[in-house]
């Protein structure tokens, strides 16, 4: 018996901002953005709060899991763009859902937030301290993007993804490796109430190298080979990062899931949204070995190998 993702859900705002729309805001082109990043469009939360997005994604995950908010005893919400300074967005979500039995807190690990949350949730489930956990990754990055900086504003988008986790199922979190290195903080950060600042080229190289290392470590830990992996679901930052990672891991791109063309980089929300869509497209089935990996501000990074 292991940790099973019993239900998945997601929410992306209705408002679509295409590369052509961005051409009217900054000196850029659809051609540059597409070839350098793989992104064609992203969603922008004009009307929705972070809480709205997290709530909608969670309701979908509950329905999928055939559970109700009252069944949950822990809520973990990964975000770097909360609606309030405090309390934690997870507490606001707990109230909105009416999850009266759950305690709730946020995780701040940028793009690795969902994987860090999975690690915490798994420990709570395995030790028997929790029975059913709601894990959400939600971001409203549009509010911390400098819309006059073409080197960053083309990359990010808004959205939320949610997973209901429990021990009651056939899935398993086989192994995970989580890392942080705060000495690299200046490569990707935002000042308090400030905009995202990023050294893209350095981050690109670090992302490929670090994610490849933890993926290899996790595979070694479990004693399987890359050939056994059904699908890699990486954090959606840049299609070229995913291609370089696939090459380093000697995994064909057909086994690497990407929906970056539709959403851009949604930070902590990107992996759960990708998991939902991969399953909907029939690319992820019960029993599959799925490798998740992410890297983001902190720097933080990690990889988790699941039997889905
Ligand atoms: N449109 C047109 N031109 C642009 C744009 C733009 N939006 N942005 C930058 N340029 C120009 C630059 O000014 C530069 O011009 P110059 O040669 O005259 O100086 C040229 O394009 C090349 O810029 P580079 O920064 O060298 O472009 P690069 O190929 O490195 O791509 C990018 C930039 C897409 C940001 C890439 O470095 C990247 O994806 N890095 C990873 C960053 C990332 O994903 N961060 C997200 C969070 S962390 C994570 O999730 C891993």
Short mmCIF file of C-alpha atoms and ligand atoms in Angstrom, two decimals:
data_model
loop_
_atom_site.label_atom_id
_atom_site.label_comp_id
_atom_site.label_asym_id
_atom_site.label_seq_id
_atom_site.Cartn_x
_atom_site.Cartn_y
_atom_site.Cartn_z
CA UNK A 1 0.00 0.00 0.00
CA UNK A 2 1.44 3.37 -1.00
CA UNK A 3 0.50 6.92 -1.69
CA UNK A 4 -2.12 7.20 -4.35
CA UNK A 5 -3.17 10.28 -6.24
CA UNK A 6 -6.88 9.58 -5.86
CA UNK A 7 -8.08 12.68 -7.65
CA UNK A 8 -6.77 15.46 -9.84
CA UNK A 9 -8.23 18.83 -10.79
CA UNK A 10 -7.17 22.06 -12.37
CA UNK A 11 -8.31 25.56 -13.15
CA UNK A 12 -6.98 28.05 -15.66
CA UNK A 13 -8.44 31.53 -16.13
CA UNK A 14 -10.56 32.23 -19.21
CA UNK A 15 -8.50 35.19 -20.36
CA UNK A 16 -5.92 34.11 -22.96
CA UNK A 17 -2.89 36.30 -23.68
CA UNK A 18 -1.25 35.21 -26.94
CA UNK A 19 2.24 35.95 -28.19
CA UNK A 20 0.61 38.25 -30.75
CA UNK A 21 -1.03 40.20 -27.91
CA UNK A 22 2.40 40.52 -26.28
CA UNK A 23 3.83 41.94 -29.51
CA UNK A 24 1.64 44.98 -28.82
CA UNK A 25 2.95 45.39 -25.26
CA UNK A 26 6.73 44.84 -25.56
CA UNK A 27 9.34 44.58 -28.33
CA UNK A 28 8.98 40.87 -29.01
CA UNK A 29 7.60 38.47 -31.61
CA UNK A 30 5.60 35.27 -31.75
CA UNK A 31 8.54 33.75 -33.62
CA UNK A 32 11.08 34.64 -30.87
CA UNK A 33 8.88 33.40 -28.03
CA UNK A 34 7.89 30.19 -29.83
CA UNK A 35 11.40 29.19 -30.87
CA UNK A 36 13.10 30.16 -27.56
CA UNK A 37 10.46 28.83 -25.17
CA UNK A 38 7.73 26.78 -26.91
CA UNK A 39 5.06 29.09 -25.46
CA UNK A 40 2.23 30.26 -27.73
CA UNK A 41 -0.16 31.66 -25.14
CA UNK A 42 -0.76 31.89 -21.39
CA UNK A 43 -3.77 32.46 -19.09
CA UNK A 44 -4.19 35.66 -17.07
CA UNK A 45 -6.35 35.85 -13.94
CA UNK A 46 -8.12 39.18 -14.41
CA UNK A 47 -11.20 38.35 -12.39
CA UNK A 48 -10.03 35.39 -10.34
CA UNK A 49 -8.12 35.56 -7.08
CA UNK A 50 -5.56 32.91 -6.20
CA UNK A 51 -8.15 31.51 -3.82
CA UNK A 52 -10.77 31.22 -6.60
CA UNK A 53 -8.36 29.25 -8.78
CA UNK A 54 -7.22 26.97 -5.93
CA UNK A 55 -10.85 26.40 -4.90
CA UNK A 56 -12.05 25.45 -8.40
CA UNK A 57 -9.11 23.09 -8.93
CA UNK A 58 -9.76 21.49 -5.52
CA UNK A 59 -13.47 20.90 -6.17
CA UNK A 60 -12.59 19.08 -9.37
CA UNK A 61 -10.00 16.94 -7.55
CA UNK A 62 -12.54 16.03 -4.84
CA UNK A 63 -15.08 14.97 -7.44
CA UNK A 64 -12.44 12.92 -9.22
CA UNK A 65 -11.41 11.26 -5.94
CA UNK A 66 -15.04 10.69 -4.91
CA UNK A 67 -14.23 12.35 -1.61
CA UNK A 68 -15.51 15.48 0.07
CA UNK A 69 -13.73 18.35 1.80
CA UNK A 70 -14.86 16.98 5.17
CA UNK A 71 -12.76 13.85 4.51
CA UNK A 72 -9.52 15.84 4.35
CA UNK A 73 -7.30 16.28 7.40
CA UNK A 74 -4.45 18.30 5.86
CA UNK A 75 -4.29 21.00 3.18
CA UNK A 76 -0.95 22.01 1.69
CA UNK A 77 -0.94 24.88 -0.79
CA UNK A 78 2.22 25.66 -2.76
CA UNK A 79 2.41 29.22 -4.02
CA UNK A 80 4.67 32.23 -4.28
CA UNK A 81 1.80 34.60 -5.07
CA UNK A 82 -0.65 34.49 -2.14
CA UNK A 83 -3.63 36.88 -2.09
CA UNK A 84 -2.64 38.15 1.39
CA UNK A 85 0.61 38.65 3.30
CA UNK A 86 -0.88 36.33 5.88
CA UNK A 87 -2.72 34.17 6.83
CA UNK A 88 -1.68 31.32 4.57
CA UNK A 89 -3.74 30.87 1.41
CA UNK A 90 -4.24 27.26 2.52
CA UNK A 91 -6.26 28.53 5.52
CA UNK A 92 -8.50 30.64 3.28
CA UNK A 93 -8.98 27.59 1.07
CA UNK A 94 -9.79 25.43 4.09
CA UNK A 95 -12.57 27.85 5.08
CA UNK A 96 -13.96 28.21 1.54
CA UNK A 97 -14.06 24.44 1.09
CA UNK A 98 -15.57 23.91 4.53
CA UNK A 99 -12.86 21.35 5.27
CA UNK A 100 -13.54 21.56 8.98
CA UNK A 101 -11.21 18.73 10.06
CA UNK A 102 -8.15 19.91 8.15
CA UNK A 103 -5.20 21.95 9.33
CA UNK A 104 -3.65 24.01 6.56
CA UNK A 105 -0.43 25.74 5.60
CA UNK A 106 1.43 27.12 2.58
CA UNK A 107 4.70 25.93 1.09
CA UNK A 108 7.05 28.47 -0.46
CA UNK A 109 9.38 26.67 -2.83
CA UNK A 110 8.56 28.46 -6.11
CA UNK A 111 8.34 26.11 -9.10
CA UNK A 112 9.28 23.09 -6.93
CA UNK A 113 6.39 23.77 -4.53
CA UNK A 114 4.18 20.92 -5.72
CA UNK A 115 7.01 18.38 -5.37
CA UNK A 116 8.00 19.69 -1.94
CA UNK A 117 4.32 19.46 -0.95
CA UNK A 118 4.13 15.90 -2.23
CA UNK A 119 7.13 15.01 -0.09
CA UNK A 120 5.52 16.48 3.04
CA UNK A 121 2.13 14.90 2.27
CA UNK A 122 3.74 11.53 1.75
CA UNK A 123 5.49 11.69 5.15
CA UNK A 124 2.25 12.62 6.89
CA UNK A 125 0.39 9.78 5.20
CA UNK A 126 3.04 7.12 5.75
CA UNK A 127 3.39 7.97 9.44
CA UNK A 128 -0.38 7.72 9.80
CA UNK A 129 -0.68 11.34 10.93
CA UNK A 130 -2.98 12.10 8.01
CA UNK A 131 -5.47 9.98 6.12
CA UNK A 132 -6.41 12.18 3.19
CA UNK A 133 -4.40 15.20 2.03
CA UNK A 134 -5.32 17.96 -0.40
CA UNK A 135 -2.24 19.27 -2.19
CA UNK A 136 -2.65 22.37 -4.37
CA UNK A 137 -0.23 24.33 -6.54
CA UNK A 138 -1.67 27.73 -7.45
CA UNK A 139 -0.11 30.87 -8.91
CA UNK A 140 -1.12 34.33 -9.97
CA UNK A 141 2.25 35.21 -11.46
CA UNK A 142 0.74 37.96 -13.64
CA UNK A 143 0.70 40.17 -10.55
CA UNK A 144 4.47 39.94 -10.02
CA UNK A 145 5.49 40.12 -13.68
CA UNK A 146 7.00 43.36 -14.96
CA UNK A 147 4.92 43.86 -18.11
CA UNK A 148 7.60 46.17 -19.55
CA UNK A 149 10.38 43.55 -19.29
CA UNK A 150 10.31 41.38 -22.40
CA UNK A 151 12.88 38.95 -21.02
CA UNK A 152 10.45 37.74 -18.32
CA UNK A 153 6.87 38.81 -19.12
CA UNK A 154 6.57 36.41 -22.05
CA UNK A 155 7.31 33.38 -19.87
CA UNK A 156 4.74 33.25 -17.10
CA UNK A 157 1.03 32.53 -16.66
CA UNK A 158 -1.65 31.92 -14.03
CA UNK A 159 -3.46 28.76 -12.95
CA UNK A 160 -3.97 26.09 -10.32
CA UNK A 161 -3.75 22.33 -10.05
CA UNK A 162 -4.87 20.08 -7.19
CA UNK A 163 -4.40 16.50 -6.05
CA UNK A 164 -6.17 14.47 -3.39
CA UNK A 165 -3.73 12.00 -1.87
CA UNK A 166 -4.29 9.02 0.35
CA UNK A 167 -2.81 5.64 1.29
CA UNK A 168 -5.98 3.93 0.22
CA UNK A 169 -5.12 2.78 -3.34
CA UNK A 170 -2.63 1.00 -5.58
CA UNK A 171 -0.35 3.97 -6.27
CA UNK A 172 3.02 4.52 -4.66
CA UNK A 173 5.59 7.27 -4.25
CA UNK A 174 8.60 5.06 -4.85
CA UNK A 175 11.35 7.58 -4.14
CA UNK A 176 12.12 11.25 -4.21
CA UNK A 177 15.14 13.53 -3.98
CA UNK A 178 14.68 17.16 -2.93
CA UNK A 179 17.38 19.83 -2.96
CA UNK A 180 17.84 23.54 -2.23
CA UNK A 181 20.79 25.89 -2.66
CA UNK A 182 20.10 29.38 -1.36
CA UNK A 183 23.46 30.70 -2.55
CA UNK A 184 21.86 30.99 -6.00
CA UNK A 185 18.93 33.12 -4.79
CA UNK A 186 19.84 36.12 -6.98
CA UNK A 187 19.35 34.10 -10.15
CA UNK A 188 15.57 34.17 -9.68
CA UNK A 189 13.75 36.27 -7.12
CA UNK A 190 11.30 39.07 -6.44
CA UNK A 191 11.71 41.72 -3.78
CA UNK A 192 8.83 42.11 -1.32
CA UNK A 193 5.95 43.49 -3.43
CA UNK A 194 8.38 43.60 -6.39
CA UNK A 195 8.64 41.99 -9.81
CA UNK A 196 10.31 38.75 -10.90
CA UNK A 197 14.00 39.22 -11.69
CA UNK A 198 15.78 36.46 -13.50
CA UNK A 199 19.14 35.56 -15.02
CA UNK A 200 17.67 33.38 -17.75
CA UNK A 201 20.80 31.93 -19.32
CA UNK A 202 22.36 30.81 -16.02
CA UNK A 203 19.05 29.41 -14.83
CA UNK A 204 18.62 27.46 -18.05
CA UNK A 205 21.90 25.60 -17.59
CA UNK A 206 21.37 25.02 -13.87
CA UNK A 207 17.84 23.76 -14.48
CA UNK A 208 18.94 21.13 -16.99
CA UNK A 209 21.93 19.96 -14.93
CA UNK A 210 20.15 19.87 -11.56
CA UNK A 211 16.95 18.21 -12.75
CA UNK A 212 18.95 15.57 -14.66
CA UNK A 213 21.00 14.81 -11.53
CA UNK A 214 18.02 14.29 -9.23
CA UNK A 215 16.13 12.28 -11.88
CA UNK A 216 19.10 9.94 -12.24
CA UNK A 217 19.42 9.66 -8.46
CA UNK A 218 15.76 8.78 -8.01
CA UNK A 219 15.92 6.16 -10.76
CA UNK A 220 19.01 4.61 -9.14
CA UNK A 221 17.33 4.59 -5.72
CA UNK A 222 14.39 2.58 -7.03
CA UNK A 223 16.56 0.31 -9.17
CA UNK A 224 14.70 0.81 -12.43
CA UNK A 225 16.02 2.08 -15.75
CA UNK A 226 14.93 5.05 -17.85
CA UNK A 227 13.33 2.57 -20.25
CA UNK A 228 10.85 1.57 -17.50
CA UNK A 229 9.52 5.13 -17.19
CA UNK A 230 6.17 5.59 -18.94
CA UNK A 231 6.10 9.36 -18.76
CA UNK A 232 8.23 12.24 -17.50
CA UNK A 233 6.20 15.21 -16.31
CA UNK A 234 8.65 18.07 -15.84
CA UNK A 235 7.92 21.54 -14.54
CA UNK A 236 6.85 23.55 -17.60
CA UNK A 237 9.44 26.35 -17.80
CA UNK A 238 10.78 26.14 -21.33
CA UNK A 239 10.42 23.45 -24.02
CA UNK A 240 14.16 23.72 -24.70
CA UNK A 241 14.90 22.91 -21.03
CA UNK A 242 12.66 19.84 -21.38
CA UNK A 243 14.38 18.79 -24.62
CA UNK A 244 17.84 19.20 -23.10
CA UNK A 245 16.73 17.23 -20.03
CA UNK A 246 15.34 14.42 -22.21
CA UNK A 247 18.61 14.27 -24.11
CA UNK A 248 20.67 14.11 -20.89
CA UNK A 249 18.44 11.33 -19.56
CA UNK A 250 18.40 9.51 -22.92
CA UNK A 251 14.63 9.56 -22.90
CA UNK A 252 12.68 10.20 -26.14
CA UNK A 253 10.61 13.40 -26.23
CA UNK A 254 7.48 11.26 -26.85
CA UNK A 255 7.81 10.24 -23.19
CA UNK A 256 8.07 13.84 -21.96
CA UNK A 257 4.76 15.57 -21.36
CA UNK A 258 4.43 19.24 -22.25
CA UNK A 259 1.53 21.67 -22.37
CA UNK A 260 3.72 24.78 -22.11
CA UNK A 261 2.40 26.07 -25.44
CA UNK A 262 -0.98 26.76 -23.77
CA UNK A 263 -0.02 28.01 -20.33
CA UNK A 264 3.62 29.14 -20.16
CA UNK A 265 5.31 28.73 -16.80
CA UNK A 266 2.72 28.54 -14.00
CA UNK A 267 5.32 27.71 -11.33
CA UNK A 268 3.86 25.48 -8.57
CA UNK A 269 0.71 24.85 -10.63
CA UNK A 270 2.49 23.47 -13.69
CA UNK A 271 3.02 19.84 -12.62
CA UNK A 272 -0.52 19.15 -11.31
CA UNK A 273 -2.07 20.80 -14.39
CA UNK A 274 0.21 18.71 -16.61
CA UNK A 275 -0.67 15.52 -14.70
CA UNK A 276 -4.37 16.21 -15.16
CA UNK A 277 -4.04 16.86 -18.87
CA UNK A 278 -1.68 13.91 -19.46
CA UNK A 279 -4.25 11.58 -17.89
CA UNK A 280 -7.11 13.15 -19.85
CA UNK A 281 -5.16 12.62 -23.09
CA UNK A 282 -4.63 8.95 -22.20
CA UNK A 283 -0.89 9.37 -21.73
CA UNK A 284 -0.97 8.54 -18.03
CA UNK A 285 -2.69 5.43 -16.72
CA UNK A 286 -3.00 3.62 -13.42
CA UNK A 287 0.12 1.55 -12.76
CA UNK A 288 2.39 3.69 -14.97
CA UNK A 289 5.79 4.76 -13.68
CA UNK A 290 5.82 8.54 -13.86
CA UNK A 291 8.81 10.74 -13.14
CA UNK A 292 8.15 14.27 -11.90
CA UNK A 293 10.86 16.90 -11.76
CA UNK A 294 11.03 20.63 -11.11
CA UNK A 295 13.41 23.50 -10.52
CA UNK A 296 12.71 27.02 -9.38
CA UNK A 297 13.55 30.03 -7.25
CA UNK A 298 15.50 29.36 -4.10
CA UNK A 299 17.04 27.66 -5.85
CA UNK A 300 14.92 24.61 -5.16
CA UNK A 301 14.70 21.44 -7.18
CA UNK A 302 13.70 17.82 -6.94
CA UNK A 303 12.43 14.65 -8.57
CA UNK A 304 9.82 12.09 -7.51
CA UNK A 305 9.11 8.71 -9.02
CA UNK A 306 5.52 7.52 -8.69
CA UNK A 307 3.60 4.44 -9.56
CA UNK A 308 0.48 6.30 -10.65
N1 LIG B 1 11.58 38.95 -27.39
C1 LIG B 1 12.57 39.26 -28.26
N2 LIG B 1 13.84 39.29 -27.89
C2 LIG B 1 14.14 38.99 -26.62
C3 LIG B 1 13.15 38.66 -25.67
C4 LIG B 1 11.83 38.66 -26.11
N3 LIG B 1 10.81 38.34 -25.30
N4 LIG B 1 13.75 38.40 -24.49
C5 LIG B 1 15.07 38.56 -24.67
N5 LIG B 1 15.31 38.92 -25.97
C6 LIG B 1 16.57 39.19 -26.63
C7 LIG B 1 17.65 39.56 -25.64
O1 LIG B 1 17.62 40.93 -25.37
C8 LIG B 1 18.90 39.15 -26.40
O2 LIG B 1 19.20 40.17 -27.33
P1 LIG B 1 20.74 40.56 -27.66
O3 LIG B 1 21.36 39.32 -28.19
O4 LIG B 1 20.60 41.67 -28.64
O5 LIG B 1 21.31 40.95 -26.33
C9 LIG B 1 18.45 37.92 -27.19
O6 LIG B 1 17.03 37.98 -27.23
C10 LIG B 1 18.88 36.62 -26.56
O7 LIG B 1 18.52 36.67 -25.21
P2 LIG B 1 18.92 35.52 -24.25
O8 LIG B 1 18.54 35.88 -22.87
O9 LIG B 1 20.33 35.12 -24.52
O10 LIG B 1 17.95 34.38 -24.80
P3 LIG B 1 17.92 32.86 -24.41
O11 LIG B 1 18.08 32.03 -25.60
O12 LIG B 1 18.78 32.55 -23.21
O13 LIG B 1 16.40 32.69 -23.95
C11 LIG B 1 15.08 32.54 -21.96
C12 LIG B 1 15.92 33.43 -22.85
C13 LIG B 1 13.89 32.06 -22.76
C14 LIG B 1 14.61 33.33 -20.76
C15 LIG B 1 15.91 31.33 -21.50
O14 LIG B 1 17.18 31.74 -21.01
C16 LIG B 1 15.22 30.54 -20.42
O15 LIG B 1 14.17 29.96 -20.63
N6 LIG B 1 15.82 30.42 -19.24
C17 LIG B 1 15.24 29.69 -18.15
C18 LIG B 1 14.43 30.63 -17.35
C19 LIG B 1 13.17 30.06 -16.79
O16 LIG B 1 12.58 29.16 -17.29
N7 LIG B 1 12.75 30.67 -15.68
C20 LIG B 1 11.54 30.34 -15.07
C21 LIG B 1 11.63 29.93 -13.66
S1 LIG B 1 12.89 28.84 -13.29
C22 LIG B 1 12.47 27.44 -13.85
O17 LIG B 1 11.33 27.19 -13.86
C23 LIG B 1 13.52 26.54 -14.32
#
